[in-house]
Amino acid sequence: MKISSKWITTILLTFLSIALVFVLNPDGQLRILANLLTFAGIYALAAIGLNVHFGLTGLLNFGHASFMGVGAYVTLLLIPHAAGREGEINENGLPFLAALAIGIVAAALFGLLLGLPAMRLRGDYLAIVTIAAAEIFRLLIRDLESITGGVYGIINFSDALQKYRPVFFDEAVARLDLAPAQIWVGLLSWLTVFIVLLLLKRLSASPWGRALRAVREDEDAVRALGKNAVWLKLQSFMLGAGIAGIAGVFLAFNYGSVQTTIFVPLLTFYVWAIMILGGVGSLTGPIFGSIIFWAIISETDKIASLIFENADGQQLAGVRFMLVGLLIMMLMIFRPSGLLGKKEELLLNVK
Amino acid sequence: MSNKLLEVKNLKKTFGGLKAVDIENLSFNKNELTSVIGPNGAGKTTFFDLVSRFQQQDIGEIYFKDKKITKSQPYKVSRLGLIRTFQLTKVFDRMTVLENLMFSGSSIKNDSFFQSIISTSSSKKYEKGLKDKAFEIMKDLNIEKMSESYARELSGGQKKLLELGRSLMKNPELLMLDEPLAGVNPKLAEDLLEKIKNLSDQGITILMVEHNIEAVMKISERVVVLAEGQVIAEGSPQDVRNNNKVIEAYLGTADE
């Protein structure tokens, strides 16, 4: 493969972001980096799912958080957990992998359910329906307290995943003075990222991927050629939702508890920012986009505190989003197709 | 079986108060090259949209190969062998010319998700066959040099050729061409016309909407004239040329 300038820029920027962590933090650098990379892996996975929707098929999905949420809630409720205010531990549950599989299927089915009426809509209308559906999902989770724990959320589920942690892994991580539980979640999410990417690489080069790209370009022409465009869109919606479901599960395990406040629209927009930063339609883009995004999110308040000496936490948080906004604006000016997006595919063709 | 490939009965479509299509009875025979002409706003494209199911009629029946397709989805009609093109060319812009053609020819089974994951040797062989067929068609249409170009990089005329090629990948029984010569330079238009004539000679039934009257008269076996949604004349090019109603519709004050 020819190494092009956009790859050099991307890798350079990624290293620069990681270097920023070491420069700006006098101590606990490794711990901060580990935390950052765990979040980056989980969000990269979510962005990869969104890229199936938008990059590959051209579907405007602004309800990504709800797919992540369905995956997380279904999985957590199936493994041993404690839900709600009383927090009684429910010892009975499925093994993690079985619950995860059901969680993925549930997220995909939620995609299907949402898609069935929504797929007849185009562009902005689909976007509005997905935003609304995501909010309905979140409010339902909040109000169905007897099942989902409502605002008190779900706790005490981590063991279902953490008990598979090998001893040598613990020892190795402890030697680096890091938290084994988080590194375990981070490692598994990055592993999943690579497996999903391998699968998608195969799929996007396949006749199925070609059909989705055709849907992205012109649905009417797809219909005129005897292909069921609605079914193709639904399949894409289900695949992307399933991938988002896995990301939701890892996000829950990374937090160690889950509440409705996690799956808010802001989560969806973070994932969108990562996908655009990495490059719409680029398979590996979300990986680099996610690392750079999280480096910025976690380090901007330190940069801000260098600029403004006497600012308090709230003011610094404000500056953080100003810096993030500035970055996205610069990106749109200098690299409108994202870090790894194809220039030929720059034109955003919204369905 | 009758010789009729496509038949419409009592087909009506109105937009608000405007009668777009109002056809009592019209049929198209197998292997015939028919042109539909008429002034702007005569309902030609709406007629195409109704037959290919991209629009829903108010009332009426449509039969293709003696099957009632009045309530079918566009893709179902297409699978029966009725393939249309669009007045404003619809190519897949950010896919290569080759991909445009291969997607079109690919079967439902080959496009399926699971087949694509497994990717067996038989599916690879099928893809190879598609590629060969695509190159054959590209050679025939003289666009094989563009095979790896993105479709959006093509000129207007080349896009028309690509759309025609894409339709041919489907081995259509009835090919409906909506203004195939619009925006095409005279030289290419002549080639395209020749190509369409050849396809008709090969046994494909062709139905074409075209404004270039000279071209229509040259190659059509039958001409149907629409005005204000109604069939005002039909017959051989000679008959239609001498029909008073047609002359009136084109030159009279009613429409243009």
PDB file of C-alpha atoms in Angstrom, chain B residues 66-193:
ATOM      1  CA  ASP B  66     -50.284 -10.517 -18.827  1.00  0.00           C
ATOM      2  CA  LYS B  67     -49.555 -10.052 -15.125  1.00  0.00           C
ATOM      3  CA  LYS B  68     -51.388  -7.340 -13.262  1.00  0.00           C
ATOM      4  CA  ILE B  69     -48.760  -4.990 -11.836  1.00  0.00           C
ATOM      5  CA  THR B  70     -51.172  -2.273 -10.782  1.00  0.00           C
ATOM      6  CA  LYS B  71     -50.115  -2.470  -7.141  1.00  0.00           C
ATOM      7  CA  SER B  72     -46.540  -3.740  -7.462  1.00  0.00           C
ATOM      8  CA  GLN B  73     -43.444  -2.052  -6.079  1.00  0.00           C
ATOM      9  CA  PRO B  74     -40.958  -0.633  -8.612  1.00  0.00           C
ATOM     10  CA  TYR B  75     -38.319  -3.246  -7.792  1.00  0.00           C
ATOM     11  CA  LYS B  76     -40.809  -6.082  -8.290  1.00  0.00           C
ATOM     12  CA  VAL B  77     -41.743  -4.791 -11.734  1.00  0.00           C
ATOM     13  CA  SER B  78     -38.079  -4.440 -12.553  1.00  0.00           C
ATOM     14  CA  ARG B  79     -37.475  -8.064 -11.571  1.00  0.00           C
ATOM     15  CA  LEU B  80     -40.143  -9.090 -14.070  1.00  0.00           C
ATOM     16  CA  GLY B  81     -38.013  -7.578 -16.820  1.00  0.00           C
ATOM     17  CA  LEU B  82     -39.262  -4.022 -17.152  1.00  0.00           C
ATOM     18  CA  ILE B  83     -36.263  -1.724 -16.864  1.00  0.00           C
ATOM     19  CA  ARG B  84     -36.451   2.039 -17.147  1.00  0.00           C
ATOM     20  CA  THR B  85     -34.010   4.928 -17.319  1.00  0.00           C
ATOM     21  CA  PHE B  86     -34.577   8.450 -16.061  1.00  0.00           C
ATOM     22  CA  GLN B  87     -34.956  11.772 -17.796  1.00  0.00           C
ATOM     23  CA  LEU B  88     -32.368  13.272 -15.462  1.00  0.00           C
ATOM     24  CA  THR B  89     -29.674  10.610 -15.498  1.00  0.00           C
ATOM     25  CA  LYS B  90     -29.382   8.714 -12.255  1.00  0.00           C
ATOM     26  CA  VAL B  91     -25.951   7.136 -12.081  1.00  0.00           C
ATOM     27  CA  PHE B  92     -24.234   6.134  -8.839  1.00  0.00           C
ATOM     28  CA  ASP B  93     -21.901   9.140  -8.658  1.00  0.00           C
ATOM     29  CA  ARG B  94     -19.339   7.940  -6.154  1.00  0.00           C
ATOM     30  CA  MET B  95     -19.004   4.458  -7.572  1.00  0.00           C
ATOM     31  CA  THR B  96     -16.860   3.522 -10.539  1.00  0.00           C
ATOM     32  CA  VAL B  97     -18.377   2.811 -13.926  1.00  0.00           C
ATOM     33  CA  LEU B  98     -17.546  -0.860 -13.479  1.00  0.00           C
ATOM     34  CA  GLU B  99     -19.205  -0.945 -10.049  1.00  0.00           C
ATOM     35  CA  ASN B 100     -22.292   0.749 -11.474  1.00  0.00           C
ATOM     36  CA  LEU B 101     -22.622  -2.024 -14.017  1.00  0.00           C
ATOM     37  CA  MET B 102     -21.722  -4.910 -11.719  1.00  0.00           C
ATOM     38  CA  PHE B 103     -24.184  -3.784  -9.066  1.00  0.00           C
ATOM     39  CA  SER B 104     -26.917  -3.687 -11.668  1.00  0.00           C
ATOM     40  CA  GLY B 105     -26.244  -7.191 -12.948  1.00  0.00           C
ATOM     41  CA  SER B 106     -25.753  -8.765  -9.527  1.00  0.00           C
ATOM     42  CA  SER B 107     -28.458 -11.201  -8.410  1.00  0.00           C
ATOM     43  CA  ILE B 108     -30.416 -10.940  -5.167  1.00  0.00           C
ATOM     44  CA  LYS B 109     -28.610 -14.001  -3.830  1.00  0.00           C
ATOM     45  CA  ASN B 110     -25.214 -12.548  -4.702  1.00  0.00           C
ATOM     46  CA  ASP B 111     -26.110  -9.245  -2.997  1.00  0.00           C
ATOM     47  CA  SER B 112     -27.191 -10.961   0.200  1.00  0.00           C
ATOM     48  CA  PHE B 113     -25.475 -10.231   3.511  1.00  0.00           C
ATOM     49  CA  PHE B 114     -24.586 -13.801   4.425  1.00  0.00           C
ATOM     50  CA  GLN B 115     -23.357 -14.730   0.959  1.00  0.00           C
ATOM     51  CA  SER B 116     -21.141 -11.663   1.164  1.00  0.00           C
ATOM     52  CA  ILE B 117     -19.644 -12.691   4.510  1.00  0.00           C
ATOM     53  CA  ILE B 118     -18.986 -16.268   3.477  1.00  0.00           C
ATOM     54  CA  SER B 119     -17.796 -15.287  -0.008  1.00  0.00           C
ATOM     55  CA  THR B 120     -17.615 -18.775  -1.482  1.00  0.00           C
ATOM     56  CA  SER B 121     -15.698 -19.691  -4.610  1.00  0.00           C
ATOM     57  CA  SER B 122     -18.946 -19.885  -6.541  1.00  0.00           C
ATOM     58  CA  SER B 123     -19.766 -16.301  -5.604  1.00  0.00           C
ATOM     59  CA  LYS B 124     -16.289 -15.231  -6.707  1.00  0.00           C
ATOM     60  CA  LYS B 125     -16.891 -16.978 -10.007  1.00  0.00           C
ATOM     61  CA  TYR B 126     -20.222 -15.218 -10.308  1.00  0.00           C
ATOM     62  CA  GLU B 127     -18.541 -11.851  -9.709  1.00  0.00           C
ATOM     63  CA  LYS B 128     -15.977 -12.688 -12.377  1.00  0.00           C
ATOM     64  CA  GLY B 129     -18.800 -13.445 -14.790  1.00  0.00           C
ATOM     65  CA  LEU B 130     -20.434 -10.117 -13.951  1.00  0.00           C
ATOM     66  CA  LYS B 131     -17.187  -8.311 -14.574  1.00  0.00           C
ATOM     67  CA  ASP B 132     -16.746  -9.964 -17.973  1.00  0.00           C
ATOM     68  CA  LYS B 133     -20.288  -9.083 -18.935  1.00  0.00           C
ATOM     69  CA  ALA B 134     -19.798  -5.500 -17.755  1.00  0.00           C
ATOM     70  CA  PHE B 135     -16.668  -5.152 -19.886  1.00  0.00           C
ATOM     71  CA  GLU B 136     -18.480  -6.565 -22.883  1.00  0.00           C
ATOM     72  CA  ILE B 137     -21.202  -3.951 -22.485  1.00  0.00           C
ATOM     73  CA  MET B 138     -18.697  -1.147 -21.857  1.00  0.00           C
ATOM     74  CA  LYS B 139     -16.807  -2.104 -25.015  1.00  0.00           C
ATOM     75  CA  ASP B 140     -20.026  -2.116 -26.949  1.00  0.00           C
ATOM     76  CA  LEU B 141     -20.882   1.371 -25.688  1.00  0.00           C
ATOM     77  CA  ASN B 142     -17.320   2.607 -26.054  1.00  0.00           C
ATOM     78  CA  ILE B 143     -16.832   3.514 -22.391  1.00  0.00           C
ATOM     79  CA  GLU B 144     -14.422   0.720 -21.397  1.00  0.00           C
ATOM     80  CA  LYS B 145     -11.612   3.250 -20.950  1.00  0.00           C
ATOM     81  CA  MET B 146     -13.662   4.856 -18.180  1.00  0.00           C
ATOM     82  CA  SER B 147     -14.222   1.605 -16.272  1.00  0.00           C
ATOM     83  CA  GLU B 148     -12.295   2.762 -13.183  1.00  0.00           C
ATOM     84  CA  SER B 149     -13.512   6.382 -13.236  1.00  0.00           C
ATOM     85  CA  TYR B 150     -16.086   7.569 -10.769  1.00  0.00           C
ATOM     86  CA  ALA B 151     -19.416   7.939 -12.532  1.00  0.00           C
ATOM     87  CA  ARG B 152     -19.650  11.577 -11.509  1.00  0.00           C
ATOM     88  CA  GLU B 153     -16.528  12.340 -13.548  1.00  0.00           C
ATOM     89  CA  LEU B 154     -18.316  11.320 -16.754  1.00  0.00           C
ATOM     90  CA  SER B 155     -19.764  13.803 -19.233  1.00  0.00           C
ATOM     91  CA  GLY B 156     -23.507  14.100 -19.648  1.00  0.00           C
ATOM     92  CA  GLY B 157     -23.496  11.932 -22.746  1.00  0.00           C
ATOM     93  CA  GLN B 158     -21.293   9.288 -21.151  1.00  0.00           C
ATOM     94  CA  LYS B 159     -23.665   9.157 -18.191  1.00  0.00           C
ATOM     95  CA  LYS B 160     -26.516   8.432 -20.611  1.00  0.00           C
ATOM     96  CA  LEU B 161     -24.436   5.608 -22.064  1.00  0.00           C
ATOM     97  CA  LEU B 162     -23.669   4.284 -18.593  1.00  0.00           C
ATOM     98  CA  GLU B 163     -27.341   4.325 -17.661  1.00  0.00           C
ATOM     99  CA  LEU B 164     -28.174   2.421 -20.835  1.00  0.00           C
ATOM    100  CA  GLY B 165     -25.389  -0.066 -20.136  1.00  0.00           C
ATOM    101  CA  ARG B 166     -26.612  -0.507 -16.583  1.00  0.00           C
ATOM    102  CA  SER B 167     -30.076  -1.329 -17.878  1.00  0.00           C
ATOM    103  CA  LEU B 168     -28.646  -3.847 -20.336  1.00  0.00           C
ATOM    104  CA  MET B 169     -26.887  -5.674 -17.485  1.00  0.00           C
ATOM    105  CA  LYS B 170     -30.385  -6.692 -16.393  1.00  0.00           C
ATOM    106  CA  ASN B 171     -31.234  -8.372 -19.740  1.00  0.00           C
ATOM    107  CA  PRO B 172     -34.491  -6.406 -19.982  1.00  0.00           C
ATOM    108  CA  GLU B 173     -37.508  -7.620 -21.864  1.00  0.00           C
ATOM    109  CA  LEU B 174     -38.966  -4.148 -21.986  1.00  0.00           C
ATOM    110  CA  LEU B 175     -36.575  -1.235 -21.969  1.00  0.00           C
ATOM    111  CA  MET B 176     -38.137   2.140 -21.237  1.00  0.00           C
ATOM    112  CA  LEU B 177     -35.860   5.032 -22.158  1.00  0.00           C
ATOM    113  CA  ASP B 178     -36.814   8.477 -20.905  1.00  0.00           C
ATOM    114  CA  GLU B 179     -35.243  11.004 -23.288  1.00  0.00           C
ATOM    115  CA  PRO B 180     -32.100   9.001 -24.078  1.00  0.00           C
ATOM    116  CA  LEU B 181     -30.804  11.694 -26.433  1.00  0.00           C
ATOM    117  CA  ALA B 182     -31.354  14.753 -24.228  1.00  0.00           C
ATOM    118  CA  GLY B 183     -28.158  16.744 -23.788  1.00  0.00           C
ATOM    119  CA  VAL B 184     -26.151  14.422 -25.988  1.00  0.00           C
ATOM    120  CA  ASN B 185     -24.019  15.883 -28.797  1.00  0.00           C
ATOM    121  CA  PRO B 186     -25.219  15.155 -32.364  1.00  0.00           C
ATOM    122  CA  LYS B 187     -22.484  12.655 -33.161  1.00  0.00           C
ATOM    123  CA  LEU B 188     -23.029  10.634 -30.004  1.00  0.00           C
ATOM    124  CA  ALA B 189     -26.792  10.927 -30.470  1.00  0.00           C
ATOM    125  CA  GLU B 190     -26.455   9.243 -33.835  1.00  0.00           C
ATOM    126  CA  ASP B 191     -24.403   6.412 -32.324  1.00  0.00           C
ATOM    127  CA  LEU B 192     -26.879   6.017 -29.493  1.00  0.00           C
ATOM    128  CA  LEU B 193     -29.765   5.876 -31.919  1.00  0.00           C
TER     129      LEU B 193
END
